[in-house]
GROMACS .gro file of N, CA, C and O in nm:
model
  308
    1UNK      N    1  15.478   9.533  17.226
    1UNK     CA    2  15.415   9.648  17.163
    1UNK      C    3  15.519   9.721  17.079
    1UNK      O    4  15.627   9.751  17.126
    2UNK      N    5  15.485   9.745  16.954
    2UNK     CA    6  15.571   9.820  16.863
    2UNK      C    7  15.503   9.952  16.832
    2UNK      O    8  15.385   9.955  16.797
    3UNK      N    9  15.577  10.061  16.845
    3UNK     CA   10  15.527  10.194  16.812
    3UNK      C   11  15.629  10.266  16.726
    3UNK      O   12  15.744  10.280  16.766
    4UNK      N   13  15.587  10.308  16.607
    4UNK     CA   14  15.674  10.378  16.513
    4UNK      C   15  15.597  10.490  16.445
    4UNK      O   16  15.475  10.484  16.431
    5UNK      N   17  15.670  10.591  16.399
    5UNK     CA   18  15.610  10.699  16.322
    5UNK      C   19  15.630  10.669  16.174
    5UNK      O   20  15.741  10.641  16.130
    6UNK      N   21  15.520  10.675  16.099
    6UNK     CA   22  15.525  10.647  15.956
    6UNK      C   23  15.472  10.768  15.880
    6UNK      O   24  15.413  10.859  15.939
    7UNK      N   25  15.493  10.766  15.748
    7UNK     CA   26  15.447  10.875  15.662
    7UNK      C   27  15.369  10.815  15.546
    7UNK      O   28  15.423  10.736  15.468
    8UNK      N   29  15.244  10.853  15.534
    8UNK     CA   30  15.157  10.805  15.427
    8UNK      C   31  15.105  10.928  15.354
    8UNK      O   32  14.993  10.973  15.377
    9UNK      N   33  15.186  10.985  15.266
    9UNK     CA   34  15.157  11.115  15.207
    9UNK      C   35  15.075  11.110  15.079
    9UNK      O   36  15.030  11.213  15.032
   10UNK      N   37  15.054  10.990  15.024
   10UNK     CA   38  14.974  10.978  14.902
   10UNK      C   39  14.873  10.864  14.917
   10UNK      O   40  14.890  10.776  15.002
   11UNK      N   41  14.771  10.868  14.835
   11UNK     CA   42  14.670  10.762  14.837
   11UNK      C   43  14.735  10.628  14.802
   11UNK      O   44  14.701  10.525  14.859
   12UNK      N   45  14.830  10.630  14.710
   12UNK     CA   46  14.900  10.507  14.672
   12UNK      C   47  14.974  10.445  14.789
   12UNK      O   48  14.971  10.323  14.807
   13UNK      N   49  15.038  10.529  14.870
   13UNK     CA   50  15.108  10.477  14.988
   13UNK      C   51  15.009  10.422  15.090
   13UNK      O   52  15.037  10.323  15.157
   14UNK      N   53  14.893  10.485  15.101
   14UNK     CA   54  14.789  10.434  15.192
   14UNK      C   55  14.743  10.296  15.144
   14UNK      O   56  14.732  10.203  15.224
   15UNK      N   57  14.721  10.281  15.015
   15UNK     CA   58  14.680  10.151  14.960
   15UNK      C   59  14.788  10.046  14.984
   15UNK      O   60  14.757   9.933  15.023
   16UNK      N   61  14.913  10.083  14.960
   16UNK     CA   62  15.023   9.989  14.983
   16UNK      C   63  15.030   9.948  15.130
   16UNK      O   64  15.052   9.831  15.163
   17UNK      N   65  15.010  10.045  15.219
   17UNK     CA   66  15.017  10.019  15.362
   17UNK      C   67  14.905   9.923  15.405
   17UNK      O   68  14.931   9.826  15.475
   18UNK      N   69  14.783   9.951  15.363
   18UNK     CA   70  14.672   9.864  15.405
   18UNK      C   71  14.689   9.723  15.349
   18UNK      O   72  14.657   9.626  15.417
   19UNK      N   73  14.741   9.711  15.228
   19UNK     CA   74  14.768   9.578  15.172
   19UNK      C   75  14.872   9.504  15.254
   19UNK      O   76  14.857   9.386  15.285
   20UNK      N   77  14.978   9.575  15.292
   20UNK     CA   78  15.084   9.514  15.372
   20UNK      C   79  15.032   9.473  15.509
   20UNK      O   80  15.065   9.366  15.560
   21UNK      N   81  14.951   9.557  15.571
   21UNK     CA   82  14.899   9.527  15.705
   21UNK      C   83  14.798   9.413  15.703
   21UNK      O   84  14.782   9.340  15.800
   22UNK      N   85  14.731   9.394  15.590
   22UNK     CA   86  14.636   9.285  15.576
   22UNK      C   87  14.699   9.148  15.586
   22UNK      O   88  14.631   9.049  15.610
   23UNK      N   89  14.830   9.141  15.570
   23UNK     CA   90  14.902   9.014  15.579
   23UNK      C   91  14.925   8.969  15.723
   23UNK      O   92  14.963   8.855  15.747
   24UNK      N   93  14.904   9.059  15.818
   24UNK     CA   94  14.926   9.027  15.960
   24UNK      C   95  14.793   8.996  16.027
   24UNK      O   96  14.691   9.054  15.993
   25UNK      N   97  14.797   8.906  16.127
   25UNK     CA   98  14.673   8.864  16.193
   25UNK      C   99  14.646   8.941  16.323
   25UNK      O  100  14.558   8.903  16.398
   26UNK      N  101  14.717   9.048  16.347
   26UNK     CA  102  14.695   9.129  16.466
   26UNK      C  103  14.647   9.269  16.424
   26UNK      O  104  14.659   9.306  16.308
   27UNK      N  105  14.593   9.343  16.520
   27UNK     CA  106  14.542   9.476  16.492
   27UNK      C  107  14.655   9.577  16.485
   27UNK      O  108  14.753   9.568  16.559
   28UNK      N  109  14.640   9.674  16.397
   28UNK     CA  110  14.735   9.784  16.384
   28UNK      C  111  14.654   9.912  16.398
   28UNK      O  112  14.557   9.933  16.325
   29UNK      N  113  14.692   9.995  16.494
   29UNK     CA  114  14.624  10.122  16.516
   29UNK      C  115  14.711  10.235  16.465
   29UNK      O  116  14.833  10.236  16.486
   30UNK      N  117  14.649  10.333  16.397
   30UNK     CA  118  14.719  10.451  16.352
   30UNK      C  119  14.660  10.571  16.423
   30UNK      O  120  14.537  10.584  16.431
   31UNK      N  121  14.747  10.659  16.472
   31UNK     CA  122  14.702  10.777  16.546
   31UNK      C  123  14.762  10.903  16.487
   31UNK      O  124  14.880  10.905  16.451
   32UNK      N  125  14.680  11.005  16.480
   32UNK     CA  126  14.723  11.137  16.439
   32UNK      C  127  14.647  11.236  16.525
   32UNK      O  128  14.524  11.242  16.518
   33UNK      N  129  14.719  11.309  16.609
   33UNK     CA  130  14.651  11.397  16.703
   33UNK      C  131  14.569  11.315  16.801
   33UNK      O  132  14.618  11.218  16.858
   34UNK      N  133  14.443  11.348  16.814
   34UNK     CA  134  14.358  11.275  16.908
   34UNK      C  135  14.274  11.165  16.842
   34UNK      O  136  14.189  11.103  16.905
   35UNK      N  137  14.298  11.141  16.714
   35UNK     CA  138  14.223  11.041  16.640
   35UNK      C  139  14.303  10.912  16.623
   35UNK      O  140  14.421  10.915  16.592
   36UNK      N  141  14.235  10.800  16.643
   36UNK     CA  142  14.295  10.668  16.623
   36UNK      C  143  14.203  10.588  16.532
   36UNK      O  144  14.081  10.586  16.552
   37UNK      N  145  14.264  10.525  16.430
   37UNK     CA  146  14.185  10.446  16.335
   37UNK      C  147  14.249  10.310  16.314
   37UNK      O  148  14.366  10.288  16.349
   38UNK      N  149  14.174  10.222  16.252
   38UNK     CA  150  14.222  10.088  16.217
   38UNK      C  151  14.323  10.102  16.102
   38UNK      O  152  14.290  10.157  15.997
   39UNK      N  153  14.442  10.051  16.121
   39UNK     CA  154  14.547  10.060  16.020
   39UNK      C  155  14.525   9.972  15.899
   39UNK      O  156  14.604   9.976  15.804
   40UNK      N  157  14.418   9.895  15.897
   40UNK     CA  158  14.386   9.812  15.783
   40UNK      C  159  14.269   9.869  15.703
   40UNK      O  160  14.221   9.808  15.609
   41UNK      N  161  14.224   9.989  15.741
   41UNK     CA  162  14.109  10.053  15.679
   41UNK      C  163  14.154  10.173  15.596
   41UNK      O  164  14.200  10.274  15.651
   42UNK      N  165  14.138  10.164  15.465
   42UNK     CA  166  14.174  10.276  15.378
   42UNK      C  167  14.094  10.400  15.414
   42UNK      O  168  14.149  10.509  15.427
   43UNK      N  169  13.965  10.385  15.433
   43UNK     CA  170  13.880  10.500  15.467
   43UNK      C  171  13.921  10.561  15.601
   43UNK      O  172  13.922  10.682  15.616
   44UNK      N  173  13.951  10.477  15.697
   44UNK     CA  174  13.995  10.527  15.826
   44UNK      C  175  14.123  10.607  15.814
   44UNK      O  176  14.135  10.718  15.868
   45UNK      N  177  14.220  10.554  15.741
   45UNK     CA  178  14.349  10.623  15.726
   45UNK      C  179  14.330  10.754  15.652
   45UNK      O  180  14.389  10.856  15.688
   46UNK      N  181  14.247  10.755  15.549
   46UNK     CA  182  14.225  10.878  15.472
   46UNK      C  183  14.155  10.986  15.554
   46UNK      O  184  14.158  11.103  15.516
   47UNK      N  185  14.096  10.949  15.667
   47UNK     CA  186  14.033  11.050  15.752
   47UNK      C  187  14.135  11.120  15.841
   47UNK      O  188  14.102  11.219  15.906
   48UNK      N  189  14.259  11.070  15.844
   48UNK     CA  190  14.364  11.133  15.925
   48UNK      C  191  14.433  11.244  15.846
   48UNK      O  192  14.424  11.251  15.724
   49UNK      N  193  14.506  11.330  15.917
   49UNK     CA  194  14.586  11.434  15.854
   49UNK      C  195  14.714  11.368  15.803
   49UNK      O  196  14.804  11.337  15.880
   50UNK      N  197  14.722  11.347  15.673
   50UNK     CA  198  14.834  11.275  15.614
   50UNK      C  199  14.957  11.362  15.590
   50UNK      O  200  15.060  11.314  15.545
   51UNK      N  201  14.947  11.490  15.620
   51UNK     CA  202  15.060  11.581  15.599
   51UNK      C  203  15.162  11.574  15.711
   51UNK      O  204  15.270  11.631  15.701
   52UNK      N  205  15.129  11.507  15.818
   52UNK     CA  206  15.219  11.493  15.932
   52UNK      C  207  15.246  11.345  15.957
   52UNK      O  208  15.176  11.259  15.903
   53UNK      N  209  15.343  11.317  16.038
   53UNK     CA  210  15.372  11.179  16.075
   53UNK      C  211  15.255  11.116  16.147
   53UNK      O  212  15.180  11.182  16.218
   54UNK      N  213  15.238  10.988  16.126
   54UNK     CA  214  15.130  10.911  16.187
   54UNK      C  215  15.194  10.805  16.275
   54UNK      O  216  15.291  10.740  16.235
   55UNK      N  217  15.140  10.786  16.394
   55UNK     CA  218  15.194  10.686  16.485
   55UNK      C  219  15.126  10.552  16.460
   55UNK      O  220  15.003  10.542  16.467
   56UNK      N  221  15.206  10.452  16.428
   56UNK     CA  222  15.157  10.315  16.409
   56UNK      C  223  15.189  10.236  16.535
   56UNK      O  224  15.301  10.241  16.584
   57UNK      N  225  15.088  10.167  16.586
   57UNK     CA  226  15.106  10.091  16.710
   57UNK      C  227  15.041   9.954  16.694
   57UNK      O  228  14.928   9.944  16.646
   58UNK      N  229  15.115   9.850  16.733
   58UNK     CA  230  15.061   9.715  16.724
   58UNK      C  231  15.120   9.629  16.834
   58UNK      O  232  15.235   9.644  16.872
   59UNK      N  233  15.038   9.539  16.885
   59UNK     CA  234  15.082   9.441  16.983
   59UNK      C  235  15.122   9.316  16.904
   59UNK      O  236  15.038   9.234  16.868
   60UNK      N  237  15.250   9.305  16.874
   60UNK     CA  238  15.302   9.205  16.781
   60UNK      C  239  15.361   9.087  16.857
   60UNK      O  240  15.435   9.106  16.953
   61UNK      N  241  15.330   8.967  16.811
   61UNK     CA  242  15.392   8.847  16.868
   61UNK      C  243  15.540   8.847  16.832
   61UNK      O  244  15.580   8.897  16.727
   62UNK      N  245  15.622   8.791  16.919
   62UNK     CA  246  15.767   8.791  16.899
   62UNK      C  247  15.808   8.732  16.765
   62UNK      O  248  15.900   8.781  16.700
   63UNK      N  249  15.740   8.626  16.721
   63UNK     CA  250  15.779   8.561  16.597
   63UNK      C  251  15.746   8.643  16.472
   63UNK      O  252  15.797   8.614  16.364
   64UNK      N  253  15.664   8.747  16.485
   64UNK     CA  254  15.629   8.832  16.372
   64UNK      C  255  15.690   8.972  16.381
   64UNK      O  256  15.678   9.051  16.287
   65UNK      N  257  15.756   9.002  16.492
   65UNK     CA  258  15.804   9.138  16.514
   65UNK      C  259  15.907   9.183  16.410
   65UNK      O  260  15.898   9.295  16.357
   66UNK      N  261  16.003   9.099  16.378
   66UNK     CA  262  16.107   9.138  16.282
   66UNK      C  263  16.046   9.167  16.145
   66UNK      O  264  16.079   9.268  16.081
   67UNK      N  265  15.956   9.082  16.097
   67UNK     CA  266  15.892   9.103  15.968
   67UNK      C  267  15.808   9.231  15.970
   67UNK      O  268  15.811   9.310  15.875
   68UNK      N  269  15.734   9.252  16.078
   68UNK     CA  270  15.652   9.372  16.090
   68UNK      C  271  15.738   9.498  16.084
   68UNK      O  272  15.705   9.593  16.013
   69UNK      N  273  15.849   9.499  16.154
   69UNK     CA  274  15.939   9.615  16.152
   69UNK      C  275  15.999   9.636  16.014
   69UNK      O  276  16.016   9.752  15.971
   70UNK      N  277  16.029   9.530  15.943
   70UNK     CA  278  16.081   9.543  15.807
   70UNK      C  279  15.977   9.607  15.715
   70UNK      O  280  16.010   9.693  15.634
   71UNK      N  281  15.852   9.566  15.729
   71UNK     CA  282  15.745   9.623  15.648
   71UNK      C  283  15.726   9.770  15.683
   71UNK      O  284  15.714   9.856  15.594
   72UNK      N  285  15.723   9.802  15.811
   72UNK     CA  286  15.706   9.942  15.853
   72UNK      C  287  15.820  10.030  15.804
   72UNK      O  288  15.798  10.148  15.774
   73UNK      N  289  15.939   9.975  15.795
   73UNK     CA  290  16.056  10.052  15.752
   73UNK      C  291  16.030  10.121  15.617
   73UNK      O  292  16.073  10.234  15.596
   74UNK      N  293  15.959  10.056  15.529
   74UNK     CA  294  15.929  10.112  15.399
   74UNK      C  295  15.835  10.231  15.403
   74UNK      O  296  15.823  10.304  15.305
   75UNK      N  297  15.770  10.253  15.515
   75UNK     CA  298  15.677  10.364  15.530
   75UNK      C  299  15.726  10.472  15.625
   75UNK      O  300  15.655  10.566  15.655
   76UNK      N  301  15.850  10.460  15.669
   76UNK     CA  302  15.904  10.557  15.763
   76UNK      C  303  15.968  10.678  15.696
   76UNK      O  304  15.995  10.776  15.761
   77UNK      N  305  15.993  10.671  15.568
   77UNK     CA  306  16.057  10.783  15.501
   77UNK      C  307  15.958  10.862  15.418
   77UNK      O  308  15.856  10.819  15.380
   0.00000   0.00000   0.00000
């Protein structure tokens, strides 16, 4: 299980994030407060409060973990 805080402050970053997550075959959940949405859904992500950090959580296979963390790194700042 990988859990990281990411920042998706613009619609463009949300689009980039969903495109990047679409390349993985596992589910990615994003949480903000008490709401959790599918990390591959633009509409779901846009329903979250994007002004604060969002928690990304995924049950990643070992062989994909390094790549997944590299992709997430681009959304942590």
